[in-house]
PDB file of C-alpha atoms in Angstrom:
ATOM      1  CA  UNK A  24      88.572  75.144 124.637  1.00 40.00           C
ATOM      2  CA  UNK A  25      89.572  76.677 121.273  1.00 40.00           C
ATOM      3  CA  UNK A  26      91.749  74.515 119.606  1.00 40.00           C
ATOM      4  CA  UNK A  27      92.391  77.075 116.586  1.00 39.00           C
ATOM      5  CA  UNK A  28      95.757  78.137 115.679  1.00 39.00           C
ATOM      6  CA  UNK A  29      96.260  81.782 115.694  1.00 39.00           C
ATOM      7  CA  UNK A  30      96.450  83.659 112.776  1.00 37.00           C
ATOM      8  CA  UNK A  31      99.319  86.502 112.090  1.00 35.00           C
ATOM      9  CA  UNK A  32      97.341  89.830 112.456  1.00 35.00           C
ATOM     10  CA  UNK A  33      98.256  93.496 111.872  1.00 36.00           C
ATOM     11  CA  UNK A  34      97.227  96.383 113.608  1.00 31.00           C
ATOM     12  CA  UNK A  35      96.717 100.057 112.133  1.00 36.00           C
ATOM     13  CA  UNK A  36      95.920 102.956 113.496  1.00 34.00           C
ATOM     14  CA  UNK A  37      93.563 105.615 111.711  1.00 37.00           C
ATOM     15  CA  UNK A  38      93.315 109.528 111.184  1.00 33.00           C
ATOM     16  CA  UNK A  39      90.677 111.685 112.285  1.00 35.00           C
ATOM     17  CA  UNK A  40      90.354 114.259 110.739  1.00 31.00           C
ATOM     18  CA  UNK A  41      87.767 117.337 112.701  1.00 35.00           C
ATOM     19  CA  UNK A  42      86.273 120.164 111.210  1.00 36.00           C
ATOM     20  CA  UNK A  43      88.538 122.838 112.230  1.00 32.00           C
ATOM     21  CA  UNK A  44      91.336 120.861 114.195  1.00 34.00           C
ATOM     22  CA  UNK A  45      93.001 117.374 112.878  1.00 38.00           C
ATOM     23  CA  UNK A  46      94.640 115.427 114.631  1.00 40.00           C
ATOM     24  CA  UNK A  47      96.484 112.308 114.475  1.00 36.00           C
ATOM     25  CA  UNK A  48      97.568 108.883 116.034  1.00 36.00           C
ATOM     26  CA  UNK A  49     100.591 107.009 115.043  1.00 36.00           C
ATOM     27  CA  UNK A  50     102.000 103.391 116.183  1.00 36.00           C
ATOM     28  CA  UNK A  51     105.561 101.928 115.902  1.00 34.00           C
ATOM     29  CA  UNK A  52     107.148  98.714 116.615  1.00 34.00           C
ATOM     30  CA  UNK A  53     110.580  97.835 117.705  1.00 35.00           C
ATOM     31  CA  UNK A  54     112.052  95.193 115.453  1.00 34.00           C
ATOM     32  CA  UNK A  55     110.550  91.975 115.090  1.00 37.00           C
ATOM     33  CA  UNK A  56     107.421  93.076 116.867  1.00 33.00           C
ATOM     34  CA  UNK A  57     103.702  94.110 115.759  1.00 32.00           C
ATOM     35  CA  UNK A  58     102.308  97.108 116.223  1.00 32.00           C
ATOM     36  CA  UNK A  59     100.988  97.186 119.543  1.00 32.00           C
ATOM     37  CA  UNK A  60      99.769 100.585 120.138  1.00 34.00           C
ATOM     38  CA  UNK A  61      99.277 104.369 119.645  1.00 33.00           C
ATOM     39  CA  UNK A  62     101.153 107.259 120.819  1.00 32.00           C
ATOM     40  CA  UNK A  63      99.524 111.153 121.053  1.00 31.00           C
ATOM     41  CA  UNK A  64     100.358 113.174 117.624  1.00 33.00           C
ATOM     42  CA  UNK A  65     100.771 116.767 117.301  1.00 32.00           C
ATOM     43  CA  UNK A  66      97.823 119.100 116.495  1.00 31.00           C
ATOM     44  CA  UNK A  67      97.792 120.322 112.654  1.00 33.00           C
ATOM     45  CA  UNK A  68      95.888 122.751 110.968  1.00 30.00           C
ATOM     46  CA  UNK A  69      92.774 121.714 108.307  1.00 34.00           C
ATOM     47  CA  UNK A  70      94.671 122.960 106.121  1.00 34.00           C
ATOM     48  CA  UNK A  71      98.348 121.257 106.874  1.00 35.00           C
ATOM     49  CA  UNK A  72      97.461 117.333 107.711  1.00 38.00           C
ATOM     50  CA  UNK A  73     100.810 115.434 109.147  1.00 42.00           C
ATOM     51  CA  UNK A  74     101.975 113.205 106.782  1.00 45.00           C
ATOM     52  CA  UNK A  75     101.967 109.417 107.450  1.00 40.00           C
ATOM     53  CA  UNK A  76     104.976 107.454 108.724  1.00 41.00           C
ATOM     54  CA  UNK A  77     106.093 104.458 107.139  1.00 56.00           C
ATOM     55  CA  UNK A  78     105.927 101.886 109.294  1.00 67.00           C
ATOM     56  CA  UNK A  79     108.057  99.020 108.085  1.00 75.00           C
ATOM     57  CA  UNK A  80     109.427  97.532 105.137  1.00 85.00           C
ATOM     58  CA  UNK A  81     107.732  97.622 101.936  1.00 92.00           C
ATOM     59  CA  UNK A  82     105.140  94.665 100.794  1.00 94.00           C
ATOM     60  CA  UNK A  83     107.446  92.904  98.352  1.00 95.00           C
ATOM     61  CA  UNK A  84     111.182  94.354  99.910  1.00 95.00           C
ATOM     62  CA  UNK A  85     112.024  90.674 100.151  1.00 97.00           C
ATOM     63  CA  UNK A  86     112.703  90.605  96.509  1.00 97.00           C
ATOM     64  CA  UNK A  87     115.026  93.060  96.600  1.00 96.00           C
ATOM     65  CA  UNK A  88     117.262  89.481  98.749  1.00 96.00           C
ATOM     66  CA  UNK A  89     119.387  88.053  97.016  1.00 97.00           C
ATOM     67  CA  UNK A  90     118.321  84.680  97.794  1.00 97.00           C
ATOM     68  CA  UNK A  91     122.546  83.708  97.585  1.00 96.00           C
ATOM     69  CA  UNK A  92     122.852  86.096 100.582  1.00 96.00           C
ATOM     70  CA  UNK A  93     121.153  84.690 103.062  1.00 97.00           C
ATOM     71  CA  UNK A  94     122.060  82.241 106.169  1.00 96.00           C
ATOM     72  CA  UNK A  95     120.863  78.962 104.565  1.00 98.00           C
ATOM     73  CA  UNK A  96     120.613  75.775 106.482  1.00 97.00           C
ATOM     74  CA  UNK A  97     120.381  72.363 105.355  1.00 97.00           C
ATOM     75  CA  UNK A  98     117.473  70.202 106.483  1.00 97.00           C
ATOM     76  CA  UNK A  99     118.929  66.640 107.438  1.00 95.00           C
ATOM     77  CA  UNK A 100     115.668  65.891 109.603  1.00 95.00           C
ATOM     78  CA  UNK A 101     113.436  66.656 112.114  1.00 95.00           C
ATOM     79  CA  UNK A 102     116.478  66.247 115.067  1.00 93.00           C
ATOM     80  CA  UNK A 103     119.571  67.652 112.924  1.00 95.00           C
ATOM     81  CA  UNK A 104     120.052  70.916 109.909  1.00 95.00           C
ATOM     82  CA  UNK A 105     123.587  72.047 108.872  1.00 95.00           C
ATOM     83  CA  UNK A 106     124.688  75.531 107.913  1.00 96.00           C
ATOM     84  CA  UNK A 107     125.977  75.789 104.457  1.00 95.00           C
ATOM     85  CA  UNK A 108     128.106  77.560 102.771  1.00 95.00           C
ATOM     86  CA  UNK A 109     127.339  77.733  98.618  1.00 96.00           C
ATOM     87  CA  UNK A 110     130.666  78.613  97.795  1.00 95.00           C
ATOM     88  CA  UNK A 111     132.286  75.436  98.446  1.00 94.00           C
ATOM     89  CA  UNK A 112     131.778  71.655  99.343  1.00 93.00           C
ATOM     90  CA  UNK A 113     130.502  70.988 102.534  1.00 92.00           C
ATOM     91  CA  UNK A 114     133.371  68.687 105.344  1.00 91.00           C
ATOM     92  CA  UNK A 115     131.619  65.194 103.412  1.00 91.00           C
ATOM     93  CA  UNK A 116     132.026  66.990  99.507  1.00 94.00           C
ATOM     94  CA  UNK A 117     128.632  67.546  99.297  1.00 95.00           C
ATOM     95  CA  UNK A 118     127.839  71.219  97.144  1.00 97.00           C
ATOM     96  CA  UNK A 119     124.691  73.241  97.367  1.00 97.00           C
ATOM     97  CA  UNK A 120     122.805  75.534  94.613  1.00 97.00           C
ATOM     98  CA  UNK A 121     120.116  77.388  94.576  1.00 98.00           C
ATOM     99  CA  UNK A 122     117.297  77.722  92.374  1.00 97.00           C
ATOM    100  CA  UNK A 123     114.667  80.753  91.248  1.00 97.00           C
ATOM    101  CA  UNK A 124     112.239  82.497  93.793  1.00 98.00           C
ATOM    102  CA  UNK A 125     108.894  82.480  93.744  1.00 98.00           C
ATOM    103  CA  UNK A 126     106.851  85.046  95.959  1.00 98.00           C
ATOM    104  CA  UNK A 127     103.726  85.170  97.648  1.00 98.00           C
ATOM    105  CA  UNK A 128     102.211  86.247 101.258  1.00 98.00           C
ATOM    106  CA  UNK A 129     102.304  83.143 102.872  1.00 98.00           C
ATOM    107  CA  UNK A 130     102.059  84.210 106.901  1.00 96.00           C
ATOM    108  CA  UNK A 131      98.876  86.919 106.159  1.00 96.00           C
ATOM    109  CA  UNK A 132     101.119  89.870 107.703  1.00 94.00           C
ATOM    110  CA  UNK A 133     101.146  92.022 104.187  1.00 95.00           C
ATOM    111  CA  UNK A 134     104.609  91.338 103.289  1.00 96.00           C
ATOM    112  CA  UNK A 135     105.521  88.550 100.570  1.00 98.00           C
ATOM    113  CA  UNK A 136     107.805  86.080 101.313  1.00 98.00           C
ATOM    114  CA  UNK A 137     109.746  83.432  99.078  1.00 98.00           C
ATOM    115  CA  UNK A 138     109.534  79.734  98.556  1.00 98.00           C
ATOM    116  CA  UNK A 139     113.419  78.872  96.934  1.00 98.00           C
ATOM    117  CA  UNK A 140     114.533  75.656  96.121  1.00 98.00           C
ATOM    118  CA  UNK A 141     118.294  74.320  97.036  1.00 98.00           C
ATOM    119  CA  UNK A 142     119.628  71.448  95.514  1.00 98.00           C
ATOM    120  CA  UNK A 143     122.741  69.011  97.301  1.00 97.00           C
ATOM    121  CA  UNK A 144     125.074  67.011  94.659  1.00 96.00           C
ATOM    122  CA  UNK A 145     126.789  64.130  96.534  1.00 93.00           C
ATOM    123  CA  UNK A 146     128.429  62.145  93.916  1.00 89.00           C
ATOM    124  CA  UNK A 147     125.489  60.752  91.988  1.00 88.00           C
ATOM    125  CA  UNK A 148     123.488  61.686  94.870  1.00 91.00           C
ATOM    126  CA  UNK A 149     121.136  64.181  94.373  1.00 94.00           C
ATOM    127  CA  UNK A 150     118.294  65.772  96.786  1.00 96.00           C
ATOM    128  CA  UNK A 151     116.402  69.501  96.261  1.00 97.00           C
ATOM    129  CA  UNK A 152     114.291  70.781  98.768  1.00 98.00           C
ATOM    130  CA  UNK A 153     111.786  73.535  98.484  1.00 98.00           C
ATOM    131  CA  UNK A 154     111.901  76.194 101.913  1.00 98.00           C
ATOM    132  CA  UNK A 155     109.777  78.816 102.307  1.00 98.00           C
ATOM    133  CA  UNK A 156     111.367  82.517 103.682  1.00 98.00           C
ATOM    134  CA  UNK A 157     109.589  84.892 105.482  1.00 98.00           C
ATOM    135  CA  UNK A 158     109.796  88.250 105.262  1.00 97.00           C
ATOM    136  CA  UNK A 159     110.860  90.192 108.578  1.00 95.00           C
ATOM    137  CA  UNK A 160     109.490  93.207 110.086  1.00 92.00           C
ATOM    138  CA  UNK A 161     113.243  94.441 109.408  1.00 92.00           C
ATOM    139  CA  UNK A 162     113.752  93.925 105.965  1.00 92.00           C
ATOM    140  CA  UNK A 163     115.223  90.868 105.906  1.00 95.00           C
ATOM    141  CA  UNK A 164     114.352  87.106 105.809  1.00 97.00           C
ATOM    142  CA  UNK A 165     113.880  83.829 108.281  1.00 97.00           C
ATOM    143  CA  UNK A 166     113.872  80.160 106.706  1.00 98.00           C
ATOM    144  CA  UNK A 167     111.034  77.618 107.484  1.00 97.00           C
ATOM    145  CA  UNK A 168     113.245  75.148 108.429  1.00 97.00           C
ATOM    146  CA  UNK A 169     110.547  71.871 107.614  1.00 97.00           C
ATOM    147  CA  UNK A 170     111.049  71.594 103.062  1.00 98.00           C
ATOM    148  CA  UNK A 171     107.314  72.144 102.172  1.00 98.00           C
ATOM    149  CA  UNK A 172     108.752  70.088  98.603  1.00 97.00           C
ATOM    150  CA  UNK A 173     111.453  67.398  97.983  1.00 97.00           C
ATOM    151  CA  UNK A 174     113.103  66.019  94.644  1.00 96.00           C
ATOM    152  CA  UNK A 175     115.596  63.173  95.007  1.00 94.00           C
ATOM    153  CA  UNK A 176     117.336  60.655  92.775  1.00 91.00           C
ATOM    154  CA  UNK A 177     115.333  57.150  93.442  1.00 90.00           C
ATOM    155  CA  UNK A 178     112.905  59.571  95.042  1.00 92.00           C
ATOM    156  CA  UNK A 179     109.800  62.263  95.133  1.00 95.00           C
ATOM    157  CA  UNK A 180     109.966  64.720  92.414  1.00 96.00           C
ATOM    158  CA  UNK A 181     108.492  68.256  92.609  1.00 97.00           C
ATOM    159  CA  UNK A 182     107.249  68.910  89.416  1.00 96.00           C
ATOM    160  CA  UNK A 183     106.319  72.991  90.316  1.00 97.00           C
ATOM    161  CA  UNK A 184     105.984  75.437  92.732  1.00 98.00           C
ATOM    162  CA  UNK A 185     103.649  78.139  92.271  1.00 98.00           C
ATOM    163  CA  UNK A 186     102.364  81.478  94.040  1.00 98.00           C
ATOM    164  CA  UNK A 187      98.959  81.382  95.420  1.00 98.00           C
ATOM    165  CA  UNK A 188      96.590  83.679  97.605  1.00 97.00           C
ATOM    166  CA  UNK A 189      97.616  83.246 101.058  1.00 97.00           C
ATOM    167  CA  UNK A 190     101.155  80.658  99.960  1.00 98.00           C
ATOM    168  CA  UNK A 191     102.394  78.183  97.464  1.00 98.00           C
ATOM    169  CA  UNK A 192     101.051  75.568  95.503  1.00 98.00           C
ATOM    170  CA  UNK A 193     103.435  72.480  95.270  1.00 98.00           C
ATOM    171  CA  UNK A 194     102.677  69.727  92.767  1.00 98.00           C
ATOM    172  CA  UNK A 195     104.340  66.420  93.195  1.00 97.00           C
ATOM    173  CA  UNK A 196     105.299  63.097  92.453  1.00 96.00           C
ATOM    174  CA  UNK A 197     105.630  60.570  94.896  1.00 96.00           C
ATOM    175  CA  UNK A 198     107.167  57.441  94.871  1.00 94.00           C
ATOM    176  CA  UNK A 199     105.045  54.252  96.841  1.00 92.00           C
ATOM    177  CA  UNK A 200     106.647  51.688  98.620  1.00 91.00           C
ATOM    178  CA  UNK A 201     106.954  48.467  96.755  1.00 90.00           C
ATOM    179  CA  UNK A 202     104.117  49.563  93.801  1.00 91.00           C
ATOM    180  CA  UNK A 203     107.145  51.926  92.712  1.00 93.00           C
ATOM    181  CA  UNK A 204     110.019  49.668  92.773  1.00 91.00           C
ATOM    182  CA  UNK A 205     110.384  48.722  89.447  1.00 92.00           C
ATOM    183  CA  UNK A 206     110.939  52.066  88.328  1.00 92.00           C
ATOM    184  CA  UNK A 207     113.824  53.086  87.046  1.00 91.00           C
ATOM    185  CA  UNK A 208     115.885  56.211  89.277  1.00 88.00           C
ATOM    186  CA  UNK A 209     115.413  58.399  86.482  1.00 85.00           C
ATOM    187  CA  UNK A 210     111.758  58.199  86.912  1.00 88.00           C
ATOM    188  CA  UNK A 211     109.596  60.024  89.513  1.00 86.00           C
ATOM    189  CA  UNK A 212     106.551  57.630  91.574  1.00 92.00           C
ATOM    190  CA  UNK A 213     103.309  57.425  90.161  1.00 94.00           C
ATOM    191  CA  UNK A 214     101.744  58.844  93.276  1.00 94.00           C
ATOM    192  CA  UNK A 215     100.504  62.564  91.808  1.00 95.00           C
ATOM    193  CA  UNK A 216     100.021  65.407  94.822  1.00 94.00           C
ATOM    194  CA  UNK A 217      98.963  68.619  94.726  1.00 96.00           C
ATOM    195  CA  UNK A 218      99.358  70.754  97.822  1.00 96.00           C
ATOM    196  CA  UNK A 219      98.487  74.209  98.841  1.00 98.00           C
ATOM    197  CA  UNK A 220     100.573  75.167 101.600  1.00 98.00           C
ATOM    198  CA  UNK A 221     100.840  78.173 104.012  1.00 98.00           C
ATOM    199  CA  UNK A 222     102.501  79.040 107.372  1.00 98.00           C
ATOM    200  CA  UNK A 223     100.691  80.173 111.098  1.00 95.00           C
ATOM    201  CA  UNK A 224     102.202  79.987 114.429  1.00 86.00           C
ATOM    202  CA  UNK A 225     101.365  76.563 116.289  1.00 79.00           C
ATOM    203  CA  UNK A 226     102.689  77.873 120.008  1.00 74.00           C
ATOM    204  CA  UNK A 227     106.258  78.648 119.433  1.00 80.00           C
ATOM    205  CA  UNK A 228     106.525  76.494 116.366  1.00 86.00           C
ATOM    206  CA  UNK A 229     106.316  77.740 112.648  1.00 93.00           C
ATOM    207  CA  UNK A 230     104.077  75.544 111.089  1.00 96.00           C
ATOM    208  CA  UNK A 231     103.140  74.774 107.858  1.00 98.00           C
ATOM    209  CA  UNK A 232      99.572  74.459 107.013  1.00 98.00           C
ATOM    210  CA  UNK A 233      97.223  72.676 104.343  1.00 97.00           C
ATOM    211  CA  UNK A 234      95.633  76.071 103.127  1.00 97.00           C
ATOM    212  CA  UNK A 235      92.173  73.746 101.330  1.00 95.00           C
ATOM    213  CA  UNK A 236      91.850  72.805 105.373  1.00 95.00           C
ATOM    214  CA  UNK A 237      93.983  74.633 107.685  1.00 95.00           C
ATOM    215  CA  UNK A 238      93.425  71.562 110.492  1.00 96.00           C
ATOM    216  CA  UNK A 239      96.222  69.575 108.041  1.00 97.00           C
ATOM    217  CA  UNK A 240      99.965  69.640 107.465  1.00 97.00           C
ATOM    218  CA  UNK A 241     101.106  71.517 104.873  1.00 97.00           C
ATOM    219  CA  UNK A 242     104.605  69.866 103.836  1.00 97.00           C
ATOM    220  CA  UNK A 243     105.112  66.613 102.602  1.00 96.00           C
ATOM    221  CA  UNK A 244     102.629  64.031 103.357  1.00 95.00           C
ATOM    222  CA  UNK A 245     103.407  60.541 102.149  1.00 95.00           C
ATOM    223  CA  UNK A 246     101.676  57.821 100.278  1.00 93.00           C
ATOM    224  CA  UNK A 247     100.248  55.271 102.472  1.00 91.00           C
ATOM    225  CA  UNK A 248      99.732  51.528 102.653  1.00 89.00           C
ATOM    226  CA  UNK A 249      96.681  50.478 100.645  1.00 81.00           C
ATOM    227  CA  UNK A 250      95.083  48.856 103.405  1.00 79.00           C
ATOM    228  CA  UNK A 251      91.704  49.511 105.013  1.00 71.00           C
ATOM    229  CA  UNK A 252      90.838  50.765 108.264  1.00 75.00           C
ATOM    230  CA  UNK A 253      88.040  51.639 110.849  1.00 80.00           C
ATOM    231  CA  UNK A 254      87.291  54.729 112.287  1.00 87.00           C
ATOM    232  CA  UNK A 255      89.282  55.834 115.665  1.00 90.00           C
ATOM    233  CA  UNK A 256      89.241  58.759 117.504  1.00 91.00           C
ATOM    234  CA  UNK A 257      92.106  61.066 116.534  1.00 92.00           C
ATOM    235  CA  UNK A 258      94.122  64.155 118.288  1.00 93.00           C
ATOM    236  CA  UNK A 259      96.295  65.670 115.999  1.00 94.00           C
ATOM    237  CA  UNK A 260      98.235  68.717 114.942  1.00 95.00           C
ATOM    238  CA  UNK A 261     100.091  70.987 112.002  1.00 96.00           C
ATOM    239  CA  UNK A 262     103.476  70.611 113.250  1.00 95.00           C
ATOM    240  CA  UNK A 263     105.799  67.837 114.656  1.00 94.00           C
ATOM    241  CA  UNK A 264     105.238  67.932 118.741  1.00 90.00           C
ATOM    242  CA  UNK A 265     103.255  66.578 121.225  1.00 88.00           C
ATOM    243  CA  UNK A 266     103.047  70.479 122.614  1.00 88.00           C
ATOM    244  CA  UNK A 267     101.725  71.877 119.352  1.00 90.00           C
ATOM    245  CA  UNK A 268      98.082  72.829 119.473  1.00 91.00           C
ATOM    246  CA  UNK A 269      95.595  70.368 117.927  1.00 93.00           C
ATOM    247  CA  UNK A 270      93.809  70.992 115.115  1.00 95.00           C
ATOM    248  CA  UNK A 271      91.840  68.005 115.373  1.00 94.00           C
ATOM    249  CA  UNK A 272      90.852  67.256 118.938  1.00 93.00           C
ATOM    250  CA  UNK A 273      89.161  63.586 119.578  1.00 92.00           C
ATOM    251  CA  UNK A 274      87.162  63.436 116.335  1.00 92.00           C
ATOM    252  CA  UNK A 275      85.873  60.110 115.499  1.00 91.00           C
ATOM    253  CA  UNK A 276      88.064  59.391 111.372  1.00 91.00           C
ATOM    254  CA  UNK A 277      88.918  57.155 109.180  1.00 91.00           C
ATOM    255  CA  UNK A 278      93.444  56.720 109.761  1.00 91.00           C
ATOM    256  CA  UNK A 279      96.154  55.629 107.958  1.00 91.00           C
ATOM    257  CA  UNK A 280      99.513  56.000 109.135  1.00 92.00           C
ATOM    258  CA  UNK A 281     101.926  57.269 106.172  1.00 93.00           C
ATOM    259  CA  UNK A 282     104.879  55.412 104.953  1.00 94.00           C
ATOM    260  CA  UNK A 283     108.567  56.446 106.222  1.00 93.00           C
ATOM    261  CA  UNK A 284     109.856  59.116 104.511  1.00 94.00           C
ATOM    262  CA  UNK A 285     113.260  61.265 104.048  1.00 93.00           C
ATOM    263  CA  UNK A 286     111.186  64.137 105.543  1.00 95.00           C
ATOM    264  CA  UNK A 287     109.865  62.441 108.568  1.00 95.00           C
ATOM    265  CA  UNK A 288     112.779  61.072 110.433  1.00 95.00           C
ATOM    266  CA  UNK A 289     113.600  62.536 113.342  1.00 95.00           C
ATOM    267  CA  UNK A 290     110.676  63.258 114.412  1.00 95.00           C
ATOM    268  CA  UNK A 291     110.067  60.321 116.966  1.00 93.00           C
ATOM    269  CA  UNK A 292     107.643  59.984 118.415  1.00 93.00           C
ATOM    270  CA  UNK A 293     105.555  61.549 116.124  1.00 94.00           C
ATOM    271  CA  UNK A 294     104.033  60.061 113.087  1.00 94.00           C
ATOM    272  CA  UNK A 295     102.219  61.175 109.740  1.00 95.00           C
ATOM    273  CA  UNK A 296      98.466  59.829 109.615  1.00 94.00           C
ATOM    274  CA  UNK A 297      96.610  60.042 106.976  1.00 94.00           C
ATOM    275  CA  UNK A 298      92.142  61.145 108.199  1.00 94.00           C
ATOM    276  CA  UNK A 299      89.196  61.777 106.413  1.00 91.00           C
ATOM    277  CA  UNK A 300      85.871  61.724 107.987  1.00 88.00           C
ATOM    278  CA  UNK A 301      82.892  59.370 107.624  1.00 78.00           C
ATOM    279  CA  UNK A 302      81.683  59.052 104.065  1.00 75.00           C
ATOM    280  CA  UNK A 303      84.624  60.317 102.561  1.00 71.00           C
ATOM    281  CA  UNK A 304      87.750  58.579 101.489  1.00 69.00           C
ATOM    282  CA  UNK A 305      91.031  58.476 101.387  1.00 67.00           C
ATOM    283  CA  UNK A 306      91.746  60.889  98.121  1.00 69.00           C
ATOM    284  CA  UNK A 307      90.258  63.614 100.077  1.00 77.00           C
ATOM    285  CA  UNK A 308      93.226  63.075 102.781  1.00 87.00           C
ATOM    286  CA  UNK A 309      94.395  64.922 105.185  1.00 94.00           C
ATOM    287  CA  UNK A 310      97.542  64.384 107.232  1.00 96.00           C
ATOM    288  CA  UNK A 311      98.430  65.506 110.834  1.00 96.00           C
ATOM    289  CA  UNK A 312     101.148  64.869 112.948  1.00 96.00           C
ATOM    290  CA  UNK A 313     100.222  62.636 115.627  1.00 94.00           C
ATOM    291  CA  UNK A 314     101.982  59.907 117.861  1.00 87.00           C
ATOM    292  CA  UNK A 315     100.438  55.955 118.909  1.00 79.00           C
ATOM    293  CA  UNK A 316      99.475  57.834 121.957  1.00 74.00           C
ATOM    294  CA  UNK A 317      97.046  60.038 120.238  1.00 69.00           C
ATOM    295  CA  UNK A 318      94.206  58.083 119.022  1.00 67.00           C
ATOM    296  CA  UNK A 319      91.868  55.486 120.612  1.00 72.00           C
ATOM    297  CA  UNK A 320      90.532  52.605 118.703  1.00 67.00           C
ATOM    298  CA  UNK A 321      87.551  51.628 121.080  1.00 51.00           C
TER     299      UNK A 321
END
């Protein structure tokens, strides 16, 4: 069975052009929809070719969003987002800013989309998270609702965010689990990332997706315990449900499951592991989503 996730595509249609008649095809698509098809065009003379119809929005229309505009939501966890409102404090006094764009394709359907970060102040509480936006057929904008970055006080810091062919490069650094503790909250972990992230379609879910090795999870993958381990047989998948697709589908790796993390709860019972393959190790990670259920140890 092919495992693959499926990649956004677009369709085109072409002109023929013959030597004493041209005629010519043309497709549209209702809003929110691909181009599924072509209708009969009118005849034209060889001399008078019918001009082409544009057929959506621009490639880079999304910048003309202002990012302040748009319907933002709050990521609390995997089970629970709020809607904000950047004008004012939030029902617990919490307020919200944004920070600058940065654009790149990140679905493969031609248009660019945005990765913005938004930052919640609670008291001396302070978290940012990184979302990416994609651009809609209609000109406007949906958020990717999983952070593909995080920066918090006693936490991760994201140290940049980047535009890359085919997404967004996110360097980070992460904070480990007992190694870190002495550090000081002003100080990010010692745990250095850098990530490459991109976003397909895993069933109905929006995933996002390791773009060095599209079988991995794009976001946030946490540092693990430094403890050794055998090689299992491992299902897993891009995106946080037993109904996603897997990407990796009974292979025989090397596991680690990740440490908690702000950006995993909620997500029950689905975990982060950590896999690389026989005669690799664990700096050439990669994580999937996966559950207790999905792996065999015999």
């Amino acid at each position: 069975m092919d495992r693959t996730l499926p990649r956004f595509t677009r369709l085109a249609c072409g002109v023929a052009l013959a030597a004493l008649l041209a005629g010519c095809t043309s497709g549209t698509a209702e809003s929110g929809s691909q181009p599924g098809g072509a209708e009969p065009g009118g005849a034209a003379t060889a001399t008078s070719a019918a001009a082409p119809t544009p057929s959506g929005p621009a490639t880079d229309a999304i910048r003309a969003l202002d990012p302040k505009s748009l319907d933002w939501r709050w990521f609390e966890d995997h089970s629970r987002s709020i809607k904000v409102d950047l004008t004012k404090p939030d029902k617990h006094g919490r307020t919200y800013s944004l920070g600058k764009p940065v654009y790149s394709d990140a679905d493969g359907d031609g248009l660019e989309d945005m990765a913005v970060p938004i930052a919640q102040l609670d008291g001396n509480g302070y978290r940012q998270h990184w979302h990416i936006w994609l651009a809609t057929a209609t000109g406007g904008a949906d958020q990717v609702m999983i952070p593909i970055g995080l920066t918090a006080r006693c936490g991760d810091a994201t140290t940049k965010v980047t535009a890359v062919k085919g997404g967004f490069q996110v360097k980070e650094r992460l904070r480990e689990p007992i190694i870190d503790d002495y550090l000081p909250c002003s100080s990010p972990g010692t745990f250095t990332s850098t990530r490459q992230v991109g976003v397909e379609r895993a069933g109905d879910t929006v995933a996002l997706v390791n773009l060095k090795d599209r079988r991995g999870y794009g976001g946030v993958c946490p540092t693990v315990p430094r403890t050794e381990t055998g090689r299992v047989k491992v299902w897993g998948a891009v995106a946080p449900t037993n109904a996603a697709p897997l990407t990796i589908d009974g292979e025989r790796m090397y596991l680690i499951w990740a440490h908690a993390h702000p950006l995993t709860n909620g997500a029950e019972p689905m975990k982060l592991a950590v896999v690389w393959p026989a005669g690799g190790n664990s700096s050439k990670r990669l994580c999937v989503w996966t559950d207790p259920g999905r792996y065999e140890s015999s």
